[in-house]
Tab-separated table of C-alpha atoms in Angstrom:
chain	number	residue	atom	x	y	z
A	1	MET	CA	0.000	0.000	0.000
A	2	ARG	CA	1.499	3.336	-1.073
A	3	ARG	CA	1.694	6.128	1.479
A	4	SER	CA	0.690	9.635	0.489
A	5	ALA	CA	3.024	12.622	0.795
A	6	ALA	CA	0.938	13.813	3.753
A	7	ASP	CA	1.387	10.447	5.484
A	8	LEU	CA	5.143	10.607	4.935
A	9	SER	CA	5.215	14.147	6.267
A	10	CYS	CA	3.286	13.097	9.376
A	11	ALA	CA	5.670	10.206	9.933
A	12	LYS	CA	8.580	12.603	9.692
A	13	ASP	CA	6.917	14.978	12.149
A	14	ARG	CA	6.564	12.126	14.666
A	15	GLN	CA	10.287	11.419	14.371
A	16	SER	CA	12.179	12.472	17.471
A	17	LEU	CA	14.979	15.006	17.337
A	18	SER	CA	17.487	12.321	18.336
A	19	ASP	CA	16.285	10.220	15.363
A	20	VAL	CA	16.833	13.201	13.054
A	21	PHE	CA	20.413	13.625	14.278
A	22	GLU	CA	20.981	9.860	14.081
A	23	GLU	CA	19.767	9.858	10.484
A	24	LEU	CA	22.039	12.756	9.534
A	25	LYS	CA	24.947	11.045	11.265
A	26	GLY	CA	24.424	7.993	9.066
A	27	ARG	CA	24.974	9.888	5.840
A	28	PRO	CA	28.045	8.972	3.758
A	29	ARG	CA	31.249	10.323	5.228
A	30	CYS	CA	32.115	12.222	2.041
A	31	GLU	CA	29.260	14.639	2.699
A	32	HIS	CA	29.310	17.807	4.727
A	33	ILE	CA	26.434	18.672	7.046
A	34	VAL	CA	25.038	22.095	6.159
A	35	VAL	CA	23.137	24.107	8.773
A	36	GLY	CA	20.361	24.701	6.255
A	37	SER	CA	19.938	20.948	5.794
A	38	LEU	CA	19.526	20.600	9.556
A	39	MET	CA	16.594	23.040	9.415
A	40	LEU	CA	14.965	21.038	6.629
A	41	ALA	CA	15.549	17.711	8.374
A	42	ALA	CA	14.130	18.991	11.668
A	43	GLY	CA	10.865	20.071	9.996
A	44	ASP	CA	8.400	21.533	12.485
A	45	ARG	CA	10.929	20.951	15.256
A	46	ALA	CA	13.461	23.311	13.661
A	47	PHE	CA	13.273	26.061	16.300
A	48	GLY	CA	13.772	23.741	19.240
A	49	GLY	CA	16.244	21.584	17.367
A	50	LEU	CA	18.454	24.470	16.291
A	51	LEU	CA	18.320	26.162	19.701
A	52	PHE	CA	19.393	22.870	21.266
A	53	LEU	CA	22.090	22.235	18.646
A	54	PHE	CA	23.688	25.679	18.970
A	55	ALA	CA	23.430	25.755	22.766
A	56	LEU	CA	24.631	22.248	23.653
A	57	PRO	CA	28.289	22.640	22.607
A	58	ASN	CA	28.584	25.346	25.269
A	59	VAL	CA	27.611	22.788	27.908
A	60	LEU	CA	30.438	20.535	26.704
A	61	PRO	CA	34.146	21.446	26.766
A	62	THR	CA	34.772	23.745	23.774
A	63	PRO	CA	37.613	26.026	22.609
A	64	PRO	CA	37.635	29.590	24.030
A	65	GLY	CA	35.444	31.996	22.084
A	66	MET	CA	33.113	29.287	20.785
A	67	SER	CA	30.208	30.661	22.850
A	68	SER	CA	30.416	33.976	20.983
A	69	VAL	CA	30.303	32.214	17.615
A	70	LEU	CA	27.359	29.973	18.534
A	71	GLY	CA	25.576	32.757	20.402
A	72	VAL	CA	24.831	34.785	17.256
A	73	PRO	CA	22.469	32.226	15.657
A	74	LEU	CA	20.909	31.673	19.092
A	75	ILE	CA	20.105	35.386	19.262
A	76	LEU	CA	18.589	35.356	15.757
A	77	LEU	CA	16.478	32.275	16.486
A	78	SER	CA	15.298	33.642	19.842
A	79	VAL	CA	14.159	36.936	18.289
A	80	GLN	CA	12.113	35.066	15.679
A	81	LEU	CA	10.573	32.825	18.336
A	82	ALA	CA	9.699	35.887	20.425
A	83	PHE	CA	7.904	37.443	17.435
A	84	GLY	CA	5.895	34.272	16.819
A	85	ARG	CA	7.549	33.171	13.591
A	86	ARG	CA	6.585	29.550	12.853
A	87	THR	CA	9.617	28.570	10.792
A	88	PRO	CA	13.172	29.716	11.519
A	89	TRP	CA	15.263	31.784	9.154
A	90	LEU	CA	19.020	32.189	9.214
A	91	PRO	CA	21.122	34.410	6.942
A	92	GLY	CA	23.038	32.659	4.199
A	93	VAL	CA	26.367	33.174	5.945
A	94	ILE	CA	25.070	30.896	8.738
A	95	ALA	CA	22.632	28.637	6.836
A	96	HIS	CA	25.308	27.738	4.287
A	97	ARG	CA	27.941	26.976	6.892
A	98	SER	CA	28.854	23.325	7.053
A	99	LEU	CA	30.551	20.872	9.371
A	100	LYS	CA	32.769	18.043	8.272
A	101	HIS	CA	30.812	14.849	8.593
A	102	ALA	CA	33.369	13.427	11.022
A	103	ASP	CA	33.075	16.489	13.278
A	104	PHE	CA	29.279	16.290	13.171
A	105	VAL	CA	29.387	12.586	14.059
A	106	ARG	CA	31.600	13.294	17.077
A	107	LEU	CA	29.240	16.058	18.254
A	108	VAL	CA	26.145	13.894	17.787
A	109	GLU	CA	27.699	10.909	19.569
A	110	ARG	CA	28.487	13.117	22.545
A	111	MET	CA	25.033	14.650	22.790
A	112	LEU	CA	22.769	11.712	21.843
A	113	PRO	CA	22.799	9.988	25.265
A	114	LEU	CA	21.755	13.223	27.000
A	115	LEU	CA	19.224	14.071	24.283
A	116	ARG	CA	17.598	10.635	24.399
A	117	TRP	CA	17.383	10.766	28.188
A	118	LEU	CA	15.745	14.202	28.081
A	119	GLU	CA	13.314	13.031	25.384
A	120	ARG	CA	12.242	10.156	27.654
A	121	VAL	CA	11.788	12.463	30.646
A	122	LEU	CA	9.980	15.307	28.872
A	123	LYS	CA	6.363	14.717	27.819
A	124	PRO	CA	3.222	16.785	27.166
A	125	ARG	CA	2.143	18.278	30.512
A	126	LEU	CA	0.609	21.487	31.837
A	127	ALA	CA	-0.855	22.558	28.497
A	128	LEU	CA	-1.571	25.983	30.018
A	129	LEU	CA	2.180	26.686	29.830
A	130	THR	CA	2.598	25.612	26.204
A	131	THR	CA	0.455	28.228	24.457
A	132	PRO	CA	1.745	30.441	21.607
A	133	LEU	CA	1.948	33.385	24.025
A	134	VAL	CA	4.150	31.396	26.407
A	135	GLU	CA	6.321	30.333	23.450
A	136	ARG	CA	6.895	34.011	22.664
A	137	LEU	CA	7.843	34.688	26.272
A	138	ILE	CA	10.256	31.747	26.130
A	139	GLY	CA	11.724	33.354	23.014
A	140	VAL	CA	12.333	36.563	24.981
A	141	LEU	CA	13.946	34.564	27.798
A	142	CYS	CA	16.147	32.646	25.343
A	143	LEU	CA	17.177	35.976	23.795
A	144	VAL	CA	18.364	37.250	27.188
A	145	LEU	CA	20.209	33.982	27.815
A	146	ALA	CA	21.796	34.057	24.349
A	147	ILE	CA	23.075	37.601	24.936
A	148	VAL	CA	24.599	36.472	28.248
A	149	LEU	CA	26.172	33.534	26.413
A	150	VAL	CA	27.833	35.852	23.879
A	151	LEU	CA	29.326	38.060	26.594
A	152	PRO	CA	32.695	36.929	28.036
A	153	ILE	CA	31.355	36.213	31.526
A	154	PRO	CA	33.321	33.521	33.403
A	155	PHE	CA	31.369	30.568	34.843
A	156	ALA	CA	28.122	31.654	33.118
A	157	ASN	CA	28.348	29.688	29.855
A	158	ILE	CA	27.493	26.196	31.079
A	159	PRO	CA	24.375	26.999	33.182
A	160	THR	CA	23.130	29.474	30.545
A	161	ALA	CA	23.513	26.988	27.692
A	162	ALA	CA	21.964	24.216	29.816
A	163	ALA	CA	18.915	26.413	30.454
A	164	ILE	CA	18.477	27.053	26.711
A	165	CYS	CA	18.776	23.318	25.997
A	166	VAL	CA	16.064	22.425	28.511
A	167	LEU	CA	13.768	25.200	27.289
A	168	ALA	CA	14.256	24.130	23.662
A	169	LEU	CA	13.440	20.476	24.319
A	170	ALA	CA	10.522	21.383	26.593
A	171	LEU	CA	9.074	23.431	23.734
A	172	LEU	CA	9.473	20.442	21.405
A	173	ALA	CA	7.748	18.146	23.894
A	174	SER	CA	5.051	20.708	24.870
A	175	ASP	CA	6.117	20.042	28.452
A	176	GLY	CA	5.040	22.796	30.853
A	177	VAL	CA	6.954	21.153	33.712
A	178	GLY	CA	10.093	21.154	31.565
A	179	LEU	CA	9.567	24.837	30.837
A	180	LEU	CA	9.337	25.536	34.580
A	181	ILE	CA	12.592	23.626	35.129
A	182	GLY	CA	14.167	25.596	32.286
A	183	LEU	CA	12.907	28.812	33.879
A	184	GLY	CA	14.526	27.811	37.178
A	185	LEU	CA	17.824	27.062	35.435
A	186	SER	CA	17.555	30.397	33.617
A	187	ILE	CA	17.151	32.296	36.891
A	188	VAL	CA	20.147	30.480	38.399
A	189	SER	CA	22.313	31.182	35.330
A	190	LEU	CA	21.343	34.872	35.278
A	191	LEU	CA	22.119	35.170	39.006
A	192	ILE	CA	25.525	33.596	38.377
A	193	ALA	CA	26.178	36.013	35.503
A	194	CYS	CA	25.082	39.044	37.545
A	195	GLY	CA	27.096	37.884	40.544
A	196	THR	CA	30.202	37.397	38.409
A	197	ILE	CA	29.840	40.840	36.833
A	198	TYR	CA	29.315	42.405	40.256
A	199	ALA	CA	32.388	40.632	41.643
A	200	PHE	CA	34.597	41.829	38.776
A	201	VAL	CA	33.280	45.401	38.996
A	202	SER	CA	33.847	45.441	42.764
A	203	ALA	CA	37.353	44.043	42.333
A	204	GLY	CA	38.070	46.665	39.683
A	205	ASP	CA	36.849	49.454	41.950
A	206	THR	CA	39.033	48.152	44.776
A	207	VAL	CA	42.114	48.094	42.556
A	208	LEU	CA	41.436	51.631	41.321
A	209	LEU	CA	41.022	52.893	44.899
A	210	GLN	CA	44.283	51.260	45.917
A	211	LEU	CA	46.069	52.812	42.941
A	212	ALA	CA	44.564	56.213	43.763
A	213	ASP	CA	45.898	55.956	47.324
């Protein structure tokens, strides 16, 4: 029995984000993985999938300055989510960027265990917190977190990126409880960032006073 295009589309939509990454990982090693192809593969999960993909490397050990590079697309995606856009858009300079297949495989293999665990834990709950209006508010929150991620604030990257990851997957799962957990992580990460900034400013003021004396 032949399946219609709509049936195939629905089957794709039911595919989990981890399955999407697994499928892309299985492509021939001669290929590069283009960011734009990730958006197409993710389908209606593109916002959450891309937010998760760009945020997760900041939770893992990465070279210095990587948070600033990955933070720019996070800012663009968050703004679109805040304005209620249904499908993400990225400028060509980002959408046409590609990863070597081997590098993508290494990244996916590192994140799949965590992603699969989160997908098992998160499930549709508290529908009141998964409305379009709440999604826009989550977009605003992700925008604030992404800006913090871009700034060179010590100790703030990991909790900030972790908060974005949880919020992104909670949106995908329509999980209001997950969104509340993500909100809690966001508050903690913002407190850490503010505390770090305050500590550096206070230390700078102390040094200046000592030099003035």
